[in-house]
Amino acid sequence: MGRYRLDPNNLRPLDPDFERRMDAMTPEEIEQNALDDPDNPPSTDEELDRGVAGRKVRLLRRSLGLSQPEFAERYRINLARLRDIEQGRTMPDSAFLAYITVIETEREAVDRALAS
């Protein structure tokens, strides 16, 4: 099995029969079909919260231009924990979220404190 990356500028056209069936469905029917799909259940509130927290950390790290190992080393965060948080596998505790907020708003102060 291999990975296939879709090119959004060069998508394959939908099968005409499939397209007709989709056009005939109401938004409510589309929503119900999605909810009934056992292979793709909707995310729970907890999963959504983990995803939002992970995205916040990932966006901060990327804004600094740091890889996960570089960010973890610079801010003394366990690399495995950082990966788990960014990928939404675990929810960071309030201390971690507070630390991320301080890094985001007072980066120079954190750098000075960690350099001591």
Tab-separated table of N, CA, C and O in Angstrom:
chain	number	residue	atom	x	y	z
A	1	MET	N	0.848	-1.165	0.000
A	1	MET	CA	0.000	0.000	0.000
A	1	MET	C	0.897	1.233	0.000
A	1	MET	O	1.890	1.289	0.716
A	2	GLY	N	0.564	2.204	-0.775
A	2	GLY	CA	1.347	3.429	-0.838
A	2	GLY	C	0.491	4.639	-0.548
A	2	GLY	O	-0.735	4.572	-0.555
A	3	ARG	N	1.142	5.727	-0.276
A	3	ARG	CA	0.430	6.982	-0.043
A	3	ARG	C	0.230	7.707	-1.347
A	3	ARG	O	1.085	7.683	-2.212
A	4	TYR	N	-0.894	8.364	-1.455
A	4	TYR	CA	-1.200	9.127	-2.646
A	4	TYR	C	-1.620	10.507	-2.199
A	4	TYR	O	-2.542	10.666	-1.407
A	5	ARG	N	-0.933	11.518	-2.673
A	5	ARG	CA	-1.248	12.890	-2.297
A	5	ARG	C	-2.054	13.539	-3.419
A	5	ARG	O	-1.618	13.573	-4.565
A	6	LEU	N	-3.245	14.032	-3.060
A	6	LEU	CA	-4.101	14.672	-4.050
A	6	LEU	C	-3.551	16.032	-4.436
A	6	LEU	O	-3.083	16.784	-3.582
A	7	ASP	N	-3.634	16.341	-5.684
A	7	ASP	CA	-3.273	17.663	-6.179
A	7	ASP	C	-4.570	18.450	-6.329
A	7	ASP	O	-5.384	18.151	-7.206
A	8	PRO	N	-4.807	19.465	-5.474
A	8	PRO	CA	-6.077	20.200	-5.539
A	8	PRO	C	-6.287	20.930	-6.860
A	8	PRO	O	-7.417	21.269	-7.213
A	9	ASN	N	-5.237	21.137	-7.615
A	9	ASN	CA	-5.363	21.819	-8.901
A	9	ASN	C	-5.631	20.858	-10.053
A	9	ASN	O	-5.845	21.288	-11.183
A	10	ASN	N	-5.579	19.556	-9.750
A	10	ASN	CA	-5.747	18.567	-10.806
A	10	ASN	C	-6.566	17.386	-10.284
A	10	ASN	O	-6.114	16.244	-10.290
A	11	LEU	N	-7.794	17.660	-9.815
A	11	LEU	CA	-8.637	16.615	-9.262
A	11	LEU	C	-9.320	15.831	-10.373
A	11	LEU	O	-9.693	16.396	-11.407
A	12	ARG	N	-9.484	14.540	-10.141
A	12	ARG	CA	-10.218	13.712	-11.094
A	12	ARG	C	-11.686	14.088	-11.037
A	12	ARG	O	-12.226	14.341	-9.950
A	13	PRO	N	-12.374	14.117	-12.169
A	13	PRO	CA	-13.799	14.426	-12.146
A	13	PRO	C	-14.579	13.293	-11.484
A	13	PRO	O	-14.157	12.138	-11.519
A	14	LEU	N	-15.710	13.663	-10.868
A	14	LEU	CA	-16.566	12.653	-10.263
A	14	LEU	C	-17.262	11.842	-11.343
A	14	LEU	O	-17.539	12.344	-12.427
A	15	ASP	N	-17.557	10.610	-11.011
A	15	ASP	CA	-18.347	9.761	-11.884
A	15	ASP	C	-19.711	10.450	-12.081
A	15	ASP	O	-20.328	10.882	-11.101
A	16	PRO	N	-20.191	10.600	-13.305
A	16	PRO	CA	-21.455	11.312	-13.542
A	16	PRO	C	-22.628	10.746	-12.752
A	16	PRO	O	-23.460	11.500	-12.241
A	17	ASP	N	-22.694	9.418	-12.613
A	17	ASP	CA	-23.794	8.812	-11.853
A	17	ASP	C	-23.700	9.211	-10.382
A	17	ASP	O	-24.691	9.575	-9.748
A	18	PHE	N	-22.494	9.157	-9.825
A	18	PHE	CA	-22.282	9.556	-8.431
A	18	PHE	C	-22.640	11.031	-8.241
A	18	PHE	O	-23.282	11.410	-7.267
A	19	GLU	N	-22.231	11.861	-9.167
A	19	GLU	CA	-22.511	13.291	-9.086
A	19	GLU	C	-24.021	13.555	-9.103
A	19	GLU	O	-24.522	14.387	-8.337
A	20	ARG	N	-24.766	12.834	-9.934
A	20	ARG	CA	-26.230	12.991	-9.977
A	20	ARG	C	-26.863	12.589	-8.645
A	20	ARG	O	-27.754	13.267	-8.139
A	21	ARG	N	-26.385	11.480	-8.070
A	21	ARG	CA	-26.930	11.044	-6.778
A	21	ARG	C	-26.626	12.055	-5.678
A	21	ARG	O	-27.479	12.333	-4.837
A	22	MET	N	-25.445	12.614	-5.695
A	22	MET	CA	-25.085	13.614	-4.682
A	22	MET	C	-25.921	14.885	-4.852
A	22	MET	O	-26.381	15.471	-3.869
A	23	ASP	N	-26.105	15.318	-6.081
A	23	ASP	CA	-26.898	16.525	-6.333
A	23	ASP	C	-28.342	16.346	-5.904
A	23	ASP	O	-29.015	17.322	-5.547
A	24	ALA	N	-28.855	15.105	-5.928
A	24	ALA	CA	-30.237	14.840	-5.559
A	24	ALA	C	-30.442	14.822	-4.038
A	24	ALA	O	-31.570	14.893	-3.569
A	25	MET	N	-29.362	14.755	-3.267
A	25	MET	CA	-29.477	14.683	-1.807
A	25	MET	C	-29.597	16.067	-1.193
A	25	MET	O	-28.973	17.024	-1.650
A	26	THR	N	-30.384	16.150	-0.137
A	26	THR	CA	-30.501	17.396	0.614
A	26	THR	C	-29.304	17.498	1.562
A	26	THR	O	-28.672	16.476	1.886
A	27	PRO	N	-28.998	18.687	2.047
A	27	PRO	CA	-27.910	18.803	3.028
A	27	PRO	C	-28.152	17.938	4.269
A	27	PRO	O	-27.210	17.391	4.839
A	28	GLU	N	-29.410	17.796	4.663
A	28	GLU	CA	-29.724	16.967	5.833
A	28	GLU	C	-29.400	15.495	5.565
A	28	GLU	O	-28.901	14.791	6.437
A	29	GLU	N	-29.697	15.029	4.352
A	29	GLU	CA	-29.387	13.642	3.993
A	29	GLU	C	-27.873	13.416	3.939
A	29	GLU	O	-27.380	12.370	4.377
A	30	ILE	N	-27.157	14.383	3.414
A	30	ILE	CA	-25.694	14.279	3.370
A	30	ILE	C	-25.140	14.202	4.789
A	30	ILE	O	-24.293	13.361	5.107
A	31	GLU	N	-25.649	15.064	5.668
A	31	GLU	CA	-25.211	15.073	7.076
A	31	GLU	C	-25.520	13.732	7.735
A	31	GLU	O	-24.673	13.166	8.426
A	32	GLN	N	-26.716	13.208	7.529
A	32	GLN	CA	-27.096	11.936	8.145
A	32	GLN	C	-26.235	10.791	7.625
A	32	GLN	O	-25.812	9.922	8.391
A	33	ASN	N	-25.956	10.773	6.346
A	33	ASN	CA	-25.076	9.739	5.791
A	33	ASN	C	-23.689	9.805	6.414
A	33	ASN	O	-23.076	8.774	6.699
A	34	ALA	N	-23.192	11.015	6.614
A	34	ALA	CA	-21.877	11.167	7.241
A	34	ALA	C	-21.916	10.660	8.683
A	34	ALA	O	-20.993	9.964	9.128
A	35	LEU	N	-22.977	10.971	9.412
A	35	LEU	CA	-23.089	10.523	10.801
A	35	LEU	C	-23.238	9.006	10.896
A	35	LEU	O	-22.794	8.397	11.869
A	36	ASP	N	-23.870	8.396	9.895
A	36	ASP	CA	-24.091	6.948	9.905
A	36	ASP	C	-22.890	6.143	9.432
A	36	ASP	O	-22.900	4.915	9.531
A	37	ASP	N	-21.863	6.782	8.938
A	37	ASP	CA	-20.693	6.077	8.401
A	37	ASP	C	-19.873	5.488	9.553
A	37	ASP	O	-19.247	6.218	10.312
A	38	PRO	N	-19.859	4.147	9.703
A	38	PRO	CA	-19.131	3.545	10.822
A	38	PRO	C	-17.613	3.687	10.698
A	38	PRO	O	-16.898	3.572	11.694
A	39	ASP	N	-17.120	3.944	9.492
A	39	ASP	CA	-15.676	4.079	9.297
A	39	ASP	C	-15.170	5.484	9.587
A	39	ASP	O	-13.960	5.715	9.604
A	40	ASN	N	-16.074	6.425	9.790
A	40	ASN	CA	-15.666	7.807	10.003
A	40	ASN	C	-16.623	8.489	10.978
A	40	ASN	O	-17.352	9.401	10.608
A	41	PRO	N	-16.624	8.046	12.257
A	41	PRO	CA	-17.546	8.655	13.217
A	41	PRO	C	-17.169	10.105	13.489
A	41	PRO	O	-16.002	10.486	13.343
A	42	PRO	N	-18.139	10.935	13.878
A	42	PRO	CA	-17.821	12.329	14.176
A	42	PRO	C	-16.901	12.417	15.403
A	42	PRO	O	-16.925	11.554	16.282
A	43	SER	N	-16.098	13.446	15.426
A	43	SER	CA	-15.185	13.647	16.555
A	43	SER	C	-15.971	14.010	17.805
A	43	SER	O	-16.975	14.718	17.733
A	44	THR	N	-15.476	13.541	18.938
A	44	THR	CA	-16.081	13.908	20.215
A	44	THR	C	-15.588	15.301	20.596
A	44	THR	O	-14.613	15.820	20.029
A	45	ASP	N	-16.225	15.911	21.582
A	45	ASP	CA	-15.782	17.223	22.060
A	45	ASP	C	-14.343	17.152	22.581
A	45	ASP	O	-13.553	18.069	22.367
A	46	GLU	N	-14.011	16.051	23.242
A	46	GLU	CA	-12.648	15.880	23.757
A	46	GLU	C	-11.633	15.818	22.617
A	46	GLU	O	-10.565	16.436	22.677
A	47	GLU	N	-11.966	15.089	21.563
A	47	GLU	CA	-11.062	14.997	20.409
A	47	GLU	C	-10.892	16.359	19.745
A	47	GLU	O	-9.783	16.733	19.341
A	48	LEU	N	-11.980	17.104	19.648
A	48	LEU	CA	-11.896	18.441	19.061
A	48	LEU	C	-11.032	19.362	19.913
A	48	LEU	O	-10.223	20.128	19.386
A	49	ASP	N	-11.193	19.284	21.250
A	49	ASP	CA	-10.374	20.111	22.147
A	49	ASP	C	-8.895	19.779	22.008
A	49	ASP	O	-8.047	20.678	21.981
A	50	ARG	N	-8.572	18.486	21.915
A	50	ARG	CA	-7.167	18.085	21.736
A	50	ARG	C	-6.629	18.613	20.415
A	50	ARG	O	-5.480	19.068	20.330
A	51	GLY	N	-7.456	18.577	19.376
A	51	GLY	CA	-7.025	19.079	18.074
A	51	GLY	C	-6.771	20.571	18.082
A	51	GLY	O	-5.794	21.052	17.497
A	52	VAL	N	-7.642	21.323	18.762
A	52	VAL	CA	-7.468	22.775	18.845
A	52	VAL	C	-6.195	23.113	19.614
A	52	VAL	O	-5.403	23.970	19.197
A	53	ALA	N	-5.968	22.429	20.734
A	53	ALA	CA	-4.760	22.685	21.530
A	53	ALA	C	-3.509	22.318	20.730
A	53	ALA	O	-2.519	23.065	20.726
A	54	GLY	N	-3.550	21.194	20.047
A	54	GLY	CA	-2.402	20.768	19.245
A	54	GLY	C	-2.103	21.741	18.129
A	54	GLY	O	-0.939	22.043	17.834
A	55	ARG	N	-3.156	22.267	17.516
A	55	ARG	CA	-2.970	23.231	16.419
A	55	ARG	C	-2.326	24.520	16.936
A	55	ARG	O	-1.465	25.097	16.294
A	56	LYS	N	-2.743	24.953	18.128
A	56	LYS	CA	-2.161	26.172	18.713
A	56	LYS	C	-0.654	25.996	18.913
A	56	LYS	O	0.131	26.880	18.559
A	57	VAL	N	-0.269	24.859	19.447
A	57	VAL	CA	1.157	24.587	19.681
A	57	VAL	C	1.905	24.502	18.357
A	57	VAL	O	2.974	25.101	18.190
A	58	ARG	N	1.343	23.783	17.392
A	58	ARG	CA	1.994	23.618	16.086
A	58	ARG	C	2.163	24.960	15.374
A	58	ARG	O	3.214	25.247	14.799
A	59	LEU	N	1.123	25.816	15.423
A	59	LEU	CA	1.224	27.122	14.763
A	59	LEU	C	2.286	27.994	15.417
A	59	LEU	O	3.025	28.704	14.727
A	60	LEU	N	2.377	27.955	16.747
A	60	LEU	CA	3.418	28.717	17.439
A	60	LEU	C	4.792	28.218	17.019
A	60	LEU	O	5.669	29.010	16.660
A	61	ARG	N	4.972	26.905	17.044
A	61	ARG	CA	6.274	26.338	16.688
A	61	ARG	C	6.666	26.707	15.267
A	61	ARG	O	7.791	27.132	15.001
A	62	ARG	N	5.715	26.594	14.345
A	62	ARG	CA	6.009	26.935	12.951
A	62	ARG	C	6.277	28.417	12.777
A	62	ARG	O	7.091	28.803	11.939
A	63	SER	N	5.592	29.265	13.550
A	63	SER	CA	5.836	30.707	13.434
A	63	SER	C	7.260	31.061	13.860
A	63	SER	O	7.810	32.069	13.417
A	64	LEU	N	7.832	30.224	14.707
A	64	LEU	CA	9.222	30.426	15.135
A	64	LEU	C	10.204	29.784	14.165
A	64	LEU	O	11.417	29.934	14.313
A	65	GLY	N	9.679	29.038	13.203
A	65	GLY	CA	10.539	28.379	12.227
A	65	GLY	C	11.334	27.231	12.808
A	65	GLY	O	12.445	26.944	12.362
A	66	LEU	N	10.764	26.557	13.818
A	66	LEU	CA	11.476	25.478	14.493
A	66	LEU	C	10.837	24.129	14.188
A	66	LEU	O	9.614	24.018	14.098
A	67	SER	N	11.667	23.119	14.074
A	67	SER	CA	11.174	21.748	13.951
A	67	SER	C	10.711	21.306	15.342
A	67	SER	O	10.993	21.965	16.349
A	68	GLN	N	10.038	20.164	15.406
A	68	GLN	CA	9.633	19.660	16.715
A	68	GLN	C	10.833	19.422	17.632
A	68	GLN	O	10.807	19.870	18.783
A	69	PRO	N	11.905	18.757	17.159
A	69	PRO	CA	13.058	18.569	18.050
A	69	PRO	C	13.698	19.888	18.497
A	69	PRO	O	14.094	20.035	19.658
A	70	GLU	N	13.777	20.860	17.591
A	70	GLU	CA	14.369	22.158	17.949
A	70	GLU	C	13.514	22.892	18.981
A	70	GLU	O	14.034	23.451	19.947
A	71	PHE	N	12.196	22.894	18.774
A	71	PHE	CA	11.284	23.559	19.706
A	71	PHE	C	11.345	22.883	21.078
A	71	PHE	O	11.429	23.560	22.111
A	72	ALA	N	11.323	21.551	21.076
A	72	ALA	CA	11.372	20.810	22.336
A	72	ALA	C	12.661	21.094	23.097
A	72	ALA	O	12.632	21.316	24.314
A	73	GLU	N	13.771	21.122	22.386
A	73	GLU	CA	15.053	21.385	23.052
A	73	GLU	C	15.124	22.826	23.554
A	73	GLU	O	15.512	23.071	24.693
A	74	ARG	N	14.733	23.754	22.712
A	74	ARG	CA	14.817	25.176	23.078
A	74	ARG	C	13.975	25.501	24.303
A	74	ARG	O	14.397	26.257	25.177
A	75	TYR	N	12.774	24.920	24.378
A	75	TYR	CA	11.861	25.249	25.479
A	75	TYR	C	11.750	24.142	26.519
A	75	TYR	O	10.876	24.179	27.379
A	76	ARG	N	12.664	23.181	26.455
A	76	ARG	CA	12.782	22.107	27.451
A	76	ARG	C	11.468	21.353	27.641
A	76	ARG	O	10.992	21.162	28.757
A	77	ILE	N	10.920	20.936	26.519
A	77	ILE	CA	9.684	20.153	26.501
A	77	ILE	C	10.041	18.758	26.012
A	77	ILE	O	10.825	18.606	25.077
A	78	ASN	N	9.469	17.755	26.626
A	78	ASN	CA	9.701	16.381	26.196
A	78	ASN	C	9.210	16.235	24.759
A	78	ASN	O	8.063	16.557	24.454
A	79	LEU	N	10.084	15.765	23.878
A	79	LEU	CA	9.759	15.673	22.452
A	79	LEU	C	8.572	14.751	22.193
A	79	LEU	O	7.688	15.079	21.396
A	80	ALA	N	8.525	13.620	22.856
A	80	ALA	CA	7.404	12.696	22.655
A	80	ALA	C	6.089	13.341	23.084
A	80	ALA	O	5.061	13.189	22.419
A	81	ARG	N	6.131	14.089	24.170
A	81	ARG	CA	4.919	14.780	24.641
A	81	ARG	C	4.488	15.836	23.629
A	81	ARG	O	3.297	15.982	23.327
A	82	LEU	N	5.441	16.588	23.109
A	82	LEU	CA	5.138	17.610	22.103
A	82	LEU	C	4.480	16.968	20.883
A	82	LEU	O	3.466	17.467	20.383
A	83	ARG	N	5.032	15.861	20.409
A	83	ARG	CA	4.450	15.172	19.246
A	83	ARG	C	3.027	14.696	19.536
A	83	ARG	O	2.135	14.856	18.709
A	84	ASP	N	2.836	14.108	20.719
A	84	ASP	CA	1.504	13.626	21.081
A	84	ASP	C	0.490	14.769	21.129
A	84	ASP	O	-0.648	14.614	20.689
A	85	ILE	N	0.898	15.907	21.651
A	85	ILE	CA	0.000	17.056	21.740
A	85	ILE	C	-0.307	17.598	20.351
A	85	ILE	O	-1.469	17.831	20.007
A	86	GLU	N	0.726	17.801	19.544
A	86	GLU	CA	0.508	18.351	18.202
A	86	GLU	C	-0.359	17.435	17.346
A	86	GLU	O	-1.117	17.912	16.507
A	87	GLN	N	-0.264	16.150	17.535
A	87	GLN	CA	-1.039	15.201	16.739
A	87	GLN	C	-2.405	14.903	17.359
A	87	GLN	O	-3.152	14.086	16.837
A	88	GLY	N	-2.728	15.573	18.466
A	88	GLY	CA	-4.041	15.421	19.078
A	88	GLY	C	-4.247	14.122	19.827
A	88	GLY	O	-5.370	13.752	20.121
A	89	ARG	N	-3.158	13.424	20.144
A	89	ARG	CA	-3.295	12.162	20.888
A	89	ARG	C	-3.519	12.412	22.370
A	89	ARG	O	-4.158	11.595	23.040
A	90	THR	N	-2.942	13.498	22.906
A	90	THR	CA	-3.128	13.820	24.318
A	90	THR	C	-3.496	15.290	24.460
A	90	THR	O	-3.133	16.124	23.625
A	91	MET	N	-4.202	15.578	25.537
A	91	MET	CA	-4.590	16.952	25.847
A	91	MET	C	-3.552	17.521	26.806
A	91	MET	O	-3.265	16.921	27.842
A	92	PRO	N	-2.963	18.659	26.457
A	92	PRO	CA	-1.986	19.253	27.370
A	92	PRO	C	-2.673	19.751	28.636
A	92	PRO	O	-3.831	20.172	28.600
A	93	ASP	N	-1.945	19.685	29.761
A	93	ASP	CA	-2.513	20.194	31.006
A	93	ASP	C	-2.465	21.715	31.020
A	93	ASP	O	-1.897	22.354	30.133
A	94	SER	N	-3.067	22.313	32.042
A	94	SER	CA	-3.167	23.775	32.090
A	94	SER	C	-1.795	24.431	32.207
A	94	SER	O	-1.582	25.523	31.665
A	95	ALA	N	-0.840	23.786	32.880
A	95	ALA	CA	0.507	24.361	33.002
A	95	ALA	C	1.182	24.430	31.633
A	95	ALA	O	1.839	25.434	31.299
A	96	PHE	N	1.030	23.379	30.834
A	96	PHE	CA	1.628	23.366	29.491
A	96	PHE	C	1.001	24.459	28.641
A	96	PHE	O	1.702	25.197	27.941
A	97	LEU	N	-0.325	24.582	28.684
A	97	LEU	CA	-1.002	25.617	27.897
A	97	LEU	C	-0.593	27.015	28.343
A	97	LEU	O	-0.427	27.917	27.514
A	98	ALA	N	-0.406	27.190	29.648
A	98	ALA	CA	0.051	28.487	30.156
A	98	ALA	C	1.471	28.780	29.658
A	98	ALA	O	1.775	29.913	29.251
A	99	TYR	N	2.336	27.775	29.677
A	99	TYR	CA	3.710	27.938	29.193
A	99	TYR	C	3.715	28.320	27.717
A	99	TYR	O	4.445	29.219	27.303
A	100	ILE	N	2.881	27.683	26.924
A	100	ILE	CA	2.795	27.995	25.496
A	100	ILE	C	2.325	29.440	25.308
A	100	ILE	O	2.845	30.169	24.455
A	101	THR	N	1.370	29.883	26.114
A	101	THR	CA	0.881	31.258	26.022
A	101	THR	C	1.980	32.250	26.378
A	101	THR	O	2.124	33.286	25.715
A	102	VAL	N	2.786	31.925	27.387
A	102	VAL	CA	3.902	32.807	27.757
A	102	VAL	C	4.946	32.840	26.642
A	102	VAL	O	5.454	33.918	26.297
A	103	ILE	N	5.248	31.707	26.057
A	103	ILE	CA	6.192	31.679	24.929
A	103	ILE	C	5.661	32.547	23.801
A	103	ILE	O	6.403	33.307	23.167
A	104	GLU	N	4.371	32.455	23.563
A	104	GLU	CA	3.743	33.192	22.468
A	104	GLU	C	3.780	34.701	22.697
A	104	GLU	O	4.013	35.470	21.768
A	105	THR	N	3.568	35.127	23.940
A	105	THR	CA	3.438	36.567	24.221
A	105	THR	C	4.707	37.209	24.775
A	105	THR	O	4.915	38.403	24.592
A	106	GLU	N	5.551	36.431	25.449
A	106	GLU	CA	6.758	36.984	26.085
A	106	GLU	C	7.971	36.114	25.772
A	106	GLU	O	8.687	35.665	26.668
A	107	ARG	N	8.182	35.876	24.482
A	107	ARG	CA	9.240	34.964	24.034
A	107	ARG	C	10.612	35.360	24.572
A	107	ARG	O	11.392	34.521	25.011
A	108	GLU	N	10.913	36.661	24.541
A	108	GLU	CA	12.234	37.113	24.976
A	108	GLU	C	12.448	36.823	26.464
A	108	GLU	O	13.536	36.438	26.879
A	109	ALA	N	11.411	37.014	27.267
A	109	ALA	CA	11.520	36.746	28.699
A	109	ALA	C	11.762	35.249	28.948
A	109	ALA	O	12.587	34.883	29.802
A	110	VAL	N	11.079	34.404	28.206
A	110	VAL	CA	11.294	32.960	28.353
A	110	VAL	C	12.719	32.603	27.936
A	110	VAL	O	13.400	31.847	28.639
A	111	ASP	N	13.182	33.163	26.839
A	111	ASP	CA	14.556	32.885	26.383
A	111	ASP	C	15.576	33.335	27.428
A	111	ASP	O	16.540	32.619	27.694
A	112	ARG	N	15.360	34.515	28.026
A	112	ARG	CA	16.285	34.997	29.066
A	112	ARG	C	16.259	34.072	30.287
A	112	ARG	O	17.298	33.730	30.833
A	113	ALA	N	15.054	33.663	30.687
A	113	ALA	CA	14.950	32.812	31.866
A	113	ALA	C	15.615	31.453	31.633
A	113	ALA	O	16.280	30.926	32.523
A	114	LEU	N	15.456	30.909	30.446
A	114	LEU	CA	16.039	29.597	30.163
A	114	LEU	C	17.547	29.687	29.938
A	114	LEU	O	18.254	28.690	30.113
A	115	ALA	N	18.056	30.858	29.575
A	115	ALA	CA	19.490	31.029	29.381
A	115	ALA	C	20.236	31.129	30.704
A	115	ALA	O	21.449	30.910	30.758
A	116	SER	N	19.520	31.442	31.771
A	116	SER	CA	20.157	31.595	33.096
A	116	SER	C	20.617	30.279	33.656
A	116	SER	O	20.067	29.260	33.499
